[in-house]
CSV table of C-alpha atoms and ligand atoms in Angstrom, one decimal:
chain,number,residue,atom,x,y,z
A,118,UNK,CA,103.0,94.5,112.4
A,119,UNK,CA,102.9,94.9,116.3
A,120,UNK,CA,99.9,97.1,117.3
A,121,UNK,CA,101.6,100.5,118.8
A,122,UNK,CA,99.6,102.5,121.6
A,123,UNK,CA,99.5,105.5,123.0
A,124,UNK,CA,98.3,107.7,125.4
A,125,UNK,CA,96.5,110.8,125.4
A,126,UNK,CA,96.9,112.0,129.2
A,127,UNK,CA,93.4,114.4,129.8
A,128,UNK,CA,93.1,113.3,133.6
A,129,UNK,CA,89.4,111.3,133.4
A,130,UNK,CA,88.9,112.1,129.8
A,131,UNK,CA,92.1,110.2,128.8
A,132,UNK,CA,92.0,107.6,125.7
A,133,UNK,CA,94.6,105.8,124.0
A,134,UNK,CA,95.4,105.3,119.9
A,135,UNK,CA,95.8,102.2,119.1
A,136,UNK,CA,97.5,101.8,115.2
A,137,UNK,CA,98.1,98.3,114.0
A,138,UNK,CA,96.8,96.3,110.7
A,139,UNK,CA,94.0,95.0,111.1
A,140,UNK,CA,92.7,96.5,114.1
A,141,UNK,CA,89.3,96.4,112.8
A,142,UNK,CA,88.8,92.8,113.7
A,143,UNK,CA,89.7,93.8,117.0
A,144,UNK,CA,87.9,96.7,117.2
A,145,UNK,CA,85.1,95.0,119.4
A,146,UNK,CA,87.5,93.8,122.2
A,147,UNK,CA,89.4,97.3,122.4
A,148,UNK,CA,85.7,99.0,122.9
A,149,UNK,CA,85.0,96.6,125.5
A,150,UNK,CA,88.0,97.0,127.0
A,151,UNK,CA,87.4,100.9,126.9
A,152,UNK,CA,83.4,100.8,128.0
A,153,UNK,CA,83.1,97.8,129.9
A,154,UNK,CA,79.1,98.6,130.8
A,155,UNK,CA,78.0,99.8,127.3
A,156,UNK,CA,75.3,97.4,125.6
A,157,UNK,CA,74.2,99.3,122.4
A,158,UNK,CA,76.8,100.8,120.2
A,159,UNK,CA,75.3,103.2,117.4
A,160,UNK,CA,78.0,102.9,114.5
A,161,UNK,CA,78.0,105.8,111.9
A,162,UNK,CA,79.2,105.6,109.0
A,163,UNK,CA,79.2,106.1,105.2
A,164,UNK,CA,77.7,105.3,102.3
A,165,UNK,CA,81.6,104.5,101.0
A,166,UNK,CA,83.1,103.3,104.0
A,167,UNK,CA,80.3,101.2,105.5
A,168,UNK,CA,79.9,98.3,101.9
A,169,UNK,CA,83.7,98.2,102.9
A,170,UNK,CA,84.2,97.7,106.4
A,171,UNK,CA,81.0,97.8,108.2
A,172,UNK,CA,80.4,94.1,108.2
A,173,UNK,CA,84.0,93.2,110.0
A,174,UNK,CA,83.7,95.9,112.5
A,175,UNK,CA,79.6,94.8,113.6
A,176,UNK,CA,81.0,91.5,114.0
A,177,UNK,CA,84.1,92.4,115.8
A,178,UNK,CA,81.6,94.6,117.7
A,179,UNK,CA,78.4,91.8,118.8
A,180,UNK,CA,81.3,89.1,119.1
A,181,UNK,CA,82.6,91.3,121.8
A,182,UNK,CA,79.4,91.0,123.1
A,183,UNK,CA,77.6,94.5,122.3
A,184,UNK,CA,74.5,95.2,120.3
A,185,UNK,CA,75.7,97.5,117.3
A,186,UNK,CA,73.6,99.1,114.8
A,187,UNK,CA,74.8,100.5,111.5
A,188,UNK,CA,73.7,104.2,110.3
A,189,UNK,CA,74.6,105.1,107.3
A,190,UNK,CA,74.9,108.8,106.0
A,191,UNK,CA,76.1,110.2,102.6
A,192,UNK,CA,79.9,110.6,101.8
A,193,UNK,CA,80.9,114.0,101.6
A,194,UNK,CA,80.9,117.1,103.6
A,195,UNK,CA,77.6,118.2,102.9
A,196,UNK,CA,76.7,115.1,105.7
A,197,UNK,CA,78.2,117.5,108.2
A,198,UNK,CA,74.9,119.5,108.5
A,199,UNK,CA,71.6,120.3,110.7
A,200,UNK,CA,69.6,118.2,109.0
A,201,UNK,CA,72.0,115.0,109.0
A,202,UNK,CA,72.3,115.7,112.9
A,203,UNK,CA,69.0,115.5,113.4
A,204,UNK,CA,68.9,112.0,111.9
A,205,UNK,CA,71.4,110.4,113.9
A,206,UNK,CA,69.5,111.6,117.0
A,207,UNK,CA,66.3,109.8,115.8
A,208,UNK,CA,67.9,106.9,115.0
A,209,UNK,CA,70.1,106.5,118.3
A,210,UNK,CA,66.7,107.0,120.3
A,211,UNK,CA,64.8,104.4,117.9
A,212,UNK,CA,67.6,102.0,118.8
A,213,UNK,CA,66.8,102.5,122.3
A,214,UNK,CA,70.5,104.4,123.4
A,215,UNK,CA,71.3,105.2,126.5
A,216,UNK,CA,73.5,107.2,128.4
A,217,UNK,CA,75.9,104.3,129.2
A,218,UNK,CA,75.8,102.9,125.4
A,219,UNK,CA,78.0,104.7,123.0
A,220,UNK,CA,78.5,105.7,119.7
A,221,UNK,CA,81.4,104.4,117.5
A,222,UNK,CA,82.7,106.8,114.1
A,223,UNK,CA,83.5,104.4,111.1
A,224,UNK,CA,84.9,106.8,108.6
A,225,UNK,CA,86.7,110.0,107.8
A,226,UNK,CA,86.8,113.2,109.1
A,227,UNK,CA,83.0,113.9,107.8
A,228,UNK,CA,82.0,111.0,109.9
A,229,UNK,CA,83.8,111.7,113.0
A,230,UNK,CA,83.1,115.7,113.3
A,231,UNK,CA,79.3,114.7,112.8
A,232,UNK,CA,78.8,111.4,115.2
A,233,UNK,CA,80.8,112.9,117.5
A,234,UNK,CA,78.8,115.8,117.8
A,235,UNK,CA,75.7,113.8,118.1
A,236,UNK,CA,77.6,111.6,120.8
A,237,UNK,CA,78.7,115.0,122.3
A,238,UNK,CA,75.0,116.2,123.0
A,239,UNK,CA,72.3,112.9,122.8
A,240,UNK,CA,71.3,112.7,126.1
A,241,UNK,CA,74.0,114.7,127.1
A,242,UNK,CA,76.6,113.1,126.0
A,243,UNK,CA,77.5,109.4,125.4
A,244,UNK,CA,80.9,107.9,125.4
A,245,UNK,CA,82.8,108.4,121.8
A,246,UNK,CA,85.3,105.9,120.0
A,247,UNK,CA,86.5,106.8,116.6
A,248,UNK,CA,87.4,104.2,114.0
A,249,UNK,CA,89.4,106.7,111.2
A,250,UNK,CA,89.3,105.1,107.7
A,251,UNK,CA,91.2,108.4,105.8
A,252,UNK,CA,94.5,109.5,106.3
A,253,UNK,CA,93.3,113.2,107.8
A,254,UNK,CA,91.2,111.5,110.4
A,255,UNK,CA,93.5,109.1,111.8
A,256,UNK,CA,96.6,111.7,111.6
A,257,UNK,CA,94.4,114.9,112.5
A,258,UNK,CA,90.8,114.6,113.1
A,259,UNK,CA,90.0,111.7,115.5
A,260,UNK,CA,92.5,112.3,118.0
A,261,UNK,CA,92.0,115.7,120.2
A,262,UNK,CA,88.2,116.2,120.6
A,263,UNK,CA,87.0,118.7,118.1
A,264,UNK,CA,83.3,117.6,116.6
A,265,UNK,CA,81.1,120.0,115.2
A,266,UNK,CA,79.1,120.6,112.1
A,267,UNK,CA,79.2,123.2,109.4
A,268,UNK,CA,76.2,125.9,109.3
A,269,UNK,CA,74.9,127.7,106.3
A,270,UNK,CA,77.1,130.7,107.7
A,271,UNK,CA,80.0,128.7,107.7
A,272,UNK,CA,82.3,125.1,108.3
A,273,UNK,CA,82.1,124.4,111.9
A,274,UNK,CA,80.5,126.6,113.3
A,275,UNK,CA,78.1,124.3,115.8
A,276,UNK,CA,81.0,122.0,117.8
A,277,UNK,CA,81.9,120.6,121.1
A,278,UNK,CA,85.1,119.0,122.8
A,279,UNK,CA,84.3,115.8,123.0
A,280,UNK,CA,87.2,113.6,124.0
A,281,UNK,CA,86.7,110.2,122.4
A,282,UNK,CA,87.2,107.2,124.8
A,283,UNK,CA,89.4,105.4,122.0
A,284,UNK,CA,91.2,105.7,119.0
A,285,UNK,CA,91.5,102.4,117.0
A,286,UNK,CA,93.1,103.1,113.3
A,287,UNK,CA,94.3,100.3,110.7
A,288,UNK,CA,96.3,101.3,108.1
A,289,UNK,CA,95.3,99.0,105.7
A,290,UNK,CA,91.9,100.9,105.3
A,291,UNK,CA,94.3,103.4,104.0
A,292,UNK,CA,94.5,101.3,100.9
A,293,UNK,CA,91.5,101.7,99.3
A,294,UNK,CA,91.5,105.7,99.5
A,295,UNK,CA,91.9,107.4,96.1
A,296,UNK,CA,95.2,109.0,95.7
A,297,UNK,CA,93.2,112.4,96.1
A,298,UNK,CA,91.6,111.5,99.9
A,299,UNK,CA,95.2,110.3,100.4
A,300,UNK,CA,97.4,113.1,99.3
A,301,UNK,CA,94.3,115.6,101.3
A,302,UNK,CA,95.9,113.5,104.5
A,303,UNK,CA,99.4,114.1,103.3
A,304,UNK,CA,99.0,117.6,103.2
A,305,UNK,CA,98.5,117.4,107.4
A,306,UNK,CA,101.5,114.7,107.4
A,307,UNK,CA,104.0,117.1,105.6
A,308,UNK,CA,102.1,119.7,107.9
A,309,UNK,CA,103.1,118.5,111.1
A,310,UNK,CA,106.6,117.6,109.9
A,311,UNK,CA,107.1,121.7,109.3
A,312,UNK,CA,106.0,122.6,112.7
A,313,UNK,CA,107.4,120.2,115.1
A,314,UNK,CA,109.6,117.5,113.2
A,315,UNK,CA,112.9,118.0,110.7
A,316,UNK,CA,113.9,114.5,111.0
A,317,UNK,CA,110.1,113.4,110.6
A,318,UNK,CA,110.2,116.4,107.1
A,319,UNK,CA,113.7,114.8,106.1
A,320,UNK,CA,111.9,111.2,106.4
A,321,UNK,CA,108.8,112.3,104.2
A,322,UNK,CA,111.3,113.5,101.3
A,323,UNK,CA,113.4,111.2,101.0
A,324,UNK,CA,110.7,108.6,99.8
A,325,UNK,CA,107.9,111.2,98.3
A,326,UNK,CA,105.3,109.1,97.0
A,327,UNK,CA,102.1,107.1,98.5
A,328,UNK,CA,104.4,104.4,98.3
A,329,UNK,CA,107.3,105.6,99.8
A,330,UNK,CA,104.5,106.5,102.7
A,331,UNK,CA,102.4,103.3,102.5
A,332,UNK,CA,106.0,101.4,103.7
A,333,UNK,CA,106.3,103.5,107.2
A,334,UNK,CA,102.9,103.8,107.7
A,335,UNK,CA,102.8,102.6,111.5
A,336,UNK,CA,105.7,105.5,112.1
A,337,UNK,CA,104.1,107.8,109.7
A,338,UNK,CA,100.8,107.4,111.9
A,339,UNK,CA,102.7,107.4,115.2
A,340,UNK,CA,104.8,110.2,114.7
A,341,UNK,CA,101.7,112.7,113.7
A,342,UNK,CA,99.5,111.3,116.6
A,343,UNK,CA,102.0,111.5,119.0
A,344,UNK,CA,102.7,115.4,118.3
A,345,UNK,CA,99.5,116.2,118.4
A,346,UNK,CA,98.7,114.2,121.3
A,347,UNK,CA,101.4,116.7,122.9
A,348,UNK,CA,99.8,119.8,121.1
A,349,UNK,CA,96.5,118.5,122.6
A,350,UNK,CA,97.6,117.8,126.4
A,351,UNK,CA,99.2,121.1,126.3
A,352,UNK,CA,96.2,123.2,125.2
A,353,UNK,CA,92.8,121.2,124.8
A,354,UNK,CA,90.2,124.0,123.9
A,355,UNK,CA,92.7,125.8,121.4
A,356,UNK,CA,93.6,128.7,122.8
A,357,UNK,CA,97.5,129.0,122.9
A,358,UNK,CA,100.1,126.0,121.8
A,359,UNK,CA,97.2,124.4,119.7
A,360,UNK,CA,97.2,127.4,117.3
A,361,UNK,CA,100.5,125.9,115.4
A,362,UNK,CA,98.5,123.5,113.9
A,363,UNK,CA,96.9,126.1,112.0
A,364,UNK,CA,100.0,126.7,110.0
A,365,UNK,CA,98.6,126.7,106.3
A,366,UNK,CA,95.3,126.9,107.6
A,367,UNK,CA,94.2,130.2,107.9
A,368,UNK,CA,95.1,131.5,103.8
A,369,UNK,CA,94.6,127.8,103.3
A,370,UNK,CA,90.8,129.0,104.6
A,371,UNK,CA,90.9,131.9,101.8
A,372,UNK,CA,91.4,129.1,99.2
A,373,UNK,CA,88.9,126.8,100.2
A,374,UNK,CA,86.4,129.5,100.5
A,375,UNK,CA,87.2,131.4,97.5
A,376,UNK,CA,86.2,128.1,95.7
A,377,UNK,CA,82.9,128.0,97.8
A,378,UNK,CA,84.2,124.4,99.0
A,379,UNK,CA,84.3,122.6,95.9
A,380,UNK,CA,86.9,123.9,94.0
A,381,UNK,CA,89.6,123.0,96.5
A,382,UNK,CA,89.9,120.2,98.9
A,383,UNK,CA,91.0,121.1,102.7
A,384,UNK,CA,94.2,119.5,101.6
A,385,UNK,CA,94.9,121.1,98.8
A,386,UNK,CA,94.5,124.6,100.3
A,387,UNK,CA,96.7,123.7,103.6
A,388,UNK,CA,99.4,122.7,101.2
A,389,UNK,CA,99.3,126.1,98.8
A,390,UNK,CA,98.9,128.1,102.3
A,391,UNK,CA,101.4,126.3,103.7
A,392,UNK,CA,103.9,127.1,100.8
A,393,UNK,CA,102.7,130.8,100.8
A,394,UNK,CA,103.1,131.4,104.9
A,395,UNK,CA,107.1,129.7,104.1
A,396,UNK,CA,107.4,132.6,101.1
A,397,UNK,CA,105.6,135.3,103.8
A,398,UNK,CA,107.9,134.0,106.7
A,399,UNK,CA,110.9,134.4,104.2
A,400,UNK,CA,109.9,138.0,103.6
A,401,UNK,CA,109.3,138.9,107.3
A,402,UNK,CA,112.7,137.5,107.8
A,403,UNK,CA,111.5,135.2,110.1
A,404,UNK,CA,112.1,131.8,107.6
A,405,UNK,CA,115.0,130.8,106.6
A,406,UNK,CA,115.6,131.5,102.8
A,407,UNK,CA,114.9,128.4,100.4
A,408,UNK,CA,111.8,126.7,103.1
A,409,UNK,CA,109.4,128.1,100.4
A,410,UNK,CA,111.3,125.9,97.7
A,411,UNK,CA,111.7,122.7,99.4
A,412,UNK,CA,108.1,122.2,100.8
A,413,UNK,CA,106.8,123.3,97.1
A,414,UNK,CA,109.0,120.6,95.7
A,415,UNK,CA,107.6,118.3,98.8
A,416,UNK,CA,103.7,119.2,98.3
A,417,UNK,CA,104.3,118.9,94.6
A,418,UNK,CA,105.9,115.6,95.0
A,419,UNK,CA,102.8,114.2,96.8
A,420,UNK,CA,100.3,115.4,93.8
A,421,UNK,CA,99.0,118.4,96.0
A,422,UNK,CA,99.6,122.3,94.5
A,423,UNK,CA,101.7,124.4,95.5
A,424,UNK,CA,100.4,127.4,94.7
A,425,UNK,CA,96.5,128.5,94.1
A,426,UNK,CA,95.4,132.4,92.8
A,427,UNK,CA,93.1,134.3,95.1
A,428,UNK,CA,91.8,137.7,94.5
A,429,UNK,CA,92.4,140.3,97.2
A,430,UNK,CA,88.5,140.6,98.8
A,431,UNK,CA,88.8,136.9,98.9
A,432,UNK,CA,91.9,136.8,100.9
A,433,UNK,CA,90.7,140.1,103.1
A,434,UNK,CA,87.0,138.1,103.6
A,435,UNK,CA,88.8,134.9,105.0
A,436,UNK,CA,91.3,137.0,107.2
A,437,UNK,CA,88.7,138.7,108.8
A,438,UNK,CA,86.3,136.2,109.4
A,439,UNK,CA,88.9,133.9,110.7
A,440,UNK,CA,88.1,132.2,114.0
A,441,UNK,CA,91.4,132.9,115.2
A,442,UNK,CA,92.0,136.6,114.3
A,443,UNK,CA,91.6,139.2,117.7
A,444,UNK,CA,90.2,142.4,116.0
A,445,UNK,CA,92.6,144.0,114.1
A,446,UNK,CA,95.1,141.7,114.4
A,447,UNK,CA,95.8,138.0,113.3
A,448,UNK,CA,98.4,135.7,114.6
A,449,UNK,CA,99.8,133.7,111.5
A,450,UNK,CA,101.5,130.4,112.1
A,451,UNK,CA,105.4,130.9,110.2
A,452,UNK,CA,108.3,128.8,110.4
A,453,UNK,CA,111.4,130.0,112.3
A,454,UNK,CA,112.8,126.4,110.6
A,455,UNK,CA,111.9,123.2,109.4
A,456,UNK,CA,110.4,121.7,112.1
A,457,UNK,CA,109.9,124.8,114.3
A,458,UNK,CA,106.5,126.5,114.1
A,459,UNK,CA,106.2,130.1,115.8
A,460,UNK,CA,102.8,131.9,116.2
A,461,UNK,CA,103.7,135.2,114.6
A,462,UNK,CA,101.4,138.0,115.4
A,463,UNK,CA,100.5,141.0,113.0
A,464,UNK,CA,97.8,143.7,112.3
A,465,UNK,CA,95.5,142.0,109.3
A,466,UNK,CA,96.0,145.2,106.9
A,467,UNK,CA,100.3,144.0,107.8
A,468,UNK,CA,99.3,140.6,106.4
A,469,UNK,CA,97.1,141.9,103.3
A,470,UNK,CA,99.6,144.3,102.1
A,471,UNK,CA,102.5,141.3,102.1
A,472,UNK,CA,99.8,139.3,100.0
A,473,UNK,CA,99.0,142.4,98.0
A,474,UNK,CA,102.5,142.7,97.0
A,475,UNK,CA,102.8,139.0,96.5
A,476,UNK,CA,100.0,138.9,93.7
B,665,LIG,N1,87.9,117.5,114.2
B,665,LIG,C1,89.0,117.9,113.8
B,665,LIG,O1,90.0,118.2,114.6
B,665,LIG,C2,89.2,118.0,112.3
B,665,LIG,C3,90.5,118.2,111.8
B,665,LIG,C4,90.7,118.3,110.5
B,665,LIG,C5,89.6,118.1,109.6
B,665,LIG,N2,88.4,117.9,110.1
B,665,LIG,C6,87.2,117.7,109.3
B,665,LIG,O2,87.4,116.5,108.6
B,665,LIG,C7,86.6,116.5,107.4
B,665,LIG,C8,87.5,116.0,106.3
B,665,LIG,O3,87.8,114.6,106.6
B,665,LIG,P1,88.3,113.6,105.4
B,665,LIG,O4,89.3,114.2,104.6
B,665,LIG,O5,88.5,112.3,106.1
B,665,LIG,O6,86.9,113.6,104.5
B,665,LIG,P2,85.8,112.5,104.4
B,665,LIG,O7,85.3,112.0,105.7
B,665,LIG,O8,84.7,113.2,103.5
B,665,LIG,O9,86.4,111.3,103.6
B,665,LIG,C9,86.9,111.5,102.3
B,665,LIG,C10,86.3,110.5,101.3
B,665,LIG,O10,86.9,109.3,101.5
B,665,LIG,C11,85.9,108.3,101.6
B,665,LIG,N3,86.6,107.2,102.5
B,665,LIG,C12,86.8,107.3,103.8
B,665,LIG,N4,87.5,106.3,104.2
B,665,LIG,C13,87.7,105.5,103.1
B,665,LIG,C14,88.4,104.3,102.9
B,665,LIG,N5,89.1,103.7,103.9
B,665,LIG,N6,88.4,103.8,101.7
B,665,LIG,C15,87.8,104.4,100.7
B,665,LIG,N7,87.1,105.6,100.8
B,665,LIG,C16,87.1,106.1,102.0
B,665,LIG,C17,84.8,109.0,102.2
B,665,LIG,O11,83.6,108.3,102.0
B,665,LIG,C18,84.8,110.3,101.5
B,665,LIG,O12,84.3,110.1,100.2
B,665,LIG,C19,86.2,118.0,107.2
B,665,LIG,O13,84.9,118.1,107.5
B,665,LIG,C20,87.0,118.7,108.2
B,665,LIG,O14,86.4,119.9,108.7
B,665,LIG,C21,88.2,117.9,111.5
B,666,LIG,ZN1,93.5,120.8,108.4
């Protein structure tokens, strides 16, 4: 498989995606290419991802002529946290790291949001590469510059944009995810395909299985990075076009908190708040009749559900705490088509009475 590049244009904090099997053995000569001065490379990781890759890329890394260090944290979210934070920061300064070394992200989304963030604000800042290893991270969360960490008030809630400097993702790390991790990424795949993509949609249901996914991967990859590589030029610090990659996401947010984060996977919740904004948009008038049906037969295809209950306070506590909702009023994400995303605003009591008489 021919690697496949491309470019995220952000003036001096452009980067390019590289996606190609096997990457990871190149992985030190694409950082070198992309930080010719850095000496010391600080490579997070986790406690699953590092027994399985962390050797290749460390040798990839020195042979390219660097001086990496593995640090290894938990797997899981909970490694998004204060306390985690703190312990990358001691261990970059006990390597000796400085402001023209860099830190590299082995890993999943956990991995990235939290070594980015301490890449975003040691000393600073120090130059960023993500390596994604799950299907979210190298289709959503290593390209576009969001890092942060969760706080006890909520997921989150301490970030930065902090561009990365490279993107390097190999597929074939895809293969040892468990079909859960992988159908959390396929939740964002099937997501993008609704907002921006019919064909891409028509692509994903015409071979609806991990399989069927596993044998376009490259394109799979491509065709999610490069629309949100354009959502990303368009609107870096999320405040206008960016917002349609919330679709799902914000009564995806009531699921996941309603289940205090264990109960639901980000994945699973996108995909149930994803099918519930296509039966809202139907109602509203704004979605064509039978969406709602065919992207519940999709997500159900790809072992995610399609619907999840949620009491009334729950759904009123995420809508109003949600990031994205202006005082009284919220703008949901709804689908004028397949592959045609609209930012739909409404008041909040609108949106809970539709969900009222939904239950
Ligand atoms: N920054 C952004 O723009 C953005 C966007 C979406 C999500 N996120 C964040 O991403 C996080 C979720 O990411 P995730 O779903 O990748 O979770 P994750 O990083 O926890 O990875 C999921 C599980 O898969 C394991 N794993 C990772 N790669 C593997 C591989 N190749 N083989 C076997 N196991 C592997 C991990 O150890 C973990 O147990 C959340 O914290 C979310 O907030 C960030
Ligand atoms: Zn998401």
């Amino acid at each position: 498989m021919d690697t496949k590049i491309l470019q995220v244009s952000l003036g001096d904090r452009s980067y390019d995606i590289h996606i190609g099997t096997d990457l990871l053995d190149q992985a030190g000569a694409l950082c070198r290419r992309a930080l010719p001065r850095a000496g010391r490379v600080a490579v997070v990781t986790d406690s699953n991802v590092g027994p399985l890759y962390g050797t290749r890329v460390l040798e990839s890394l020195t042979a390219a002529g660097f001086t990496p260090g593995l640090i290894t944290v938990p797997a899981g979210e909970s490694s998004k946290c204060l306390a985690r934070l703190g312990e990358l920061y001691d261990a970059f300064t006990n390597m000796g790291l400085t402001r023209t070394d860099a830190v590299v992200a082995l890993g999943g989304g956990v991995v990235g949001d939290l070594s980015g963030f301490a890449a975003a604000t040691i000393l600073r800042g120090v130059d960023f590469i993500q390596i994604p290893t799950t299907l979210l991270a190298q289709v959503d969360s290593s390209v576009g510059g969001k890092v942060a960490i969760d706080l006890p008030a909520g997921k989150n809630l301490a970030g930065a944009f902090w561009q990365p400097r490279l993107v390097v993702m190999d597929p074939a790390c895809l293969n040892t995810l468990t079909d859960d991790t992988f159908a959390d990424g396929m939740a964002e795949v099937i997501k993008y395909g609704c907002i921006f993509d019919r064909d891409f949609l028509s692509r994903l249901a015409a071979a609806p299985s991990r399989a069927g996914v596993m044998g376009q991967i490259q394109s799979v990859l491509y065709t999610c990075c490069d629309l949100k590589r354009k959502v990303v030029e368009q609107d870096e610090r999320d405040t206008g076009a960016r917002m349609l990659l919330n679709f799902g996401h914000t009564l995806g947010h009531a699921y996941e908190r309603a289940g205090h984060y264990e109960t639901w996977t980000h994945g699973q919740a996108v995909a149930a708040g994803m099918c519930l904004a296509a039966g809202l948009g139907q109602r509203l008038g704004v979605t064509p009749a039978g969406t709602e049906k065919k992207l519940r037969a999709l997500v159900t295809a790809f072992g995610l559900p399609a619907e999840i209950s949620c009491s009334m306070p729950d759904y009123a506590a995420a809508i109003g705490l949600d990031k994205k909702g202006v005082g009284g009023d919220i703008s949901l994400i709804l689908l004028a088509g397949p592959g045609c995303a609209v930012i739909h605003p409404m008041k909040k009591s609108e949106l809970l009475s539709l969900l009222e008489a939904r239950i």
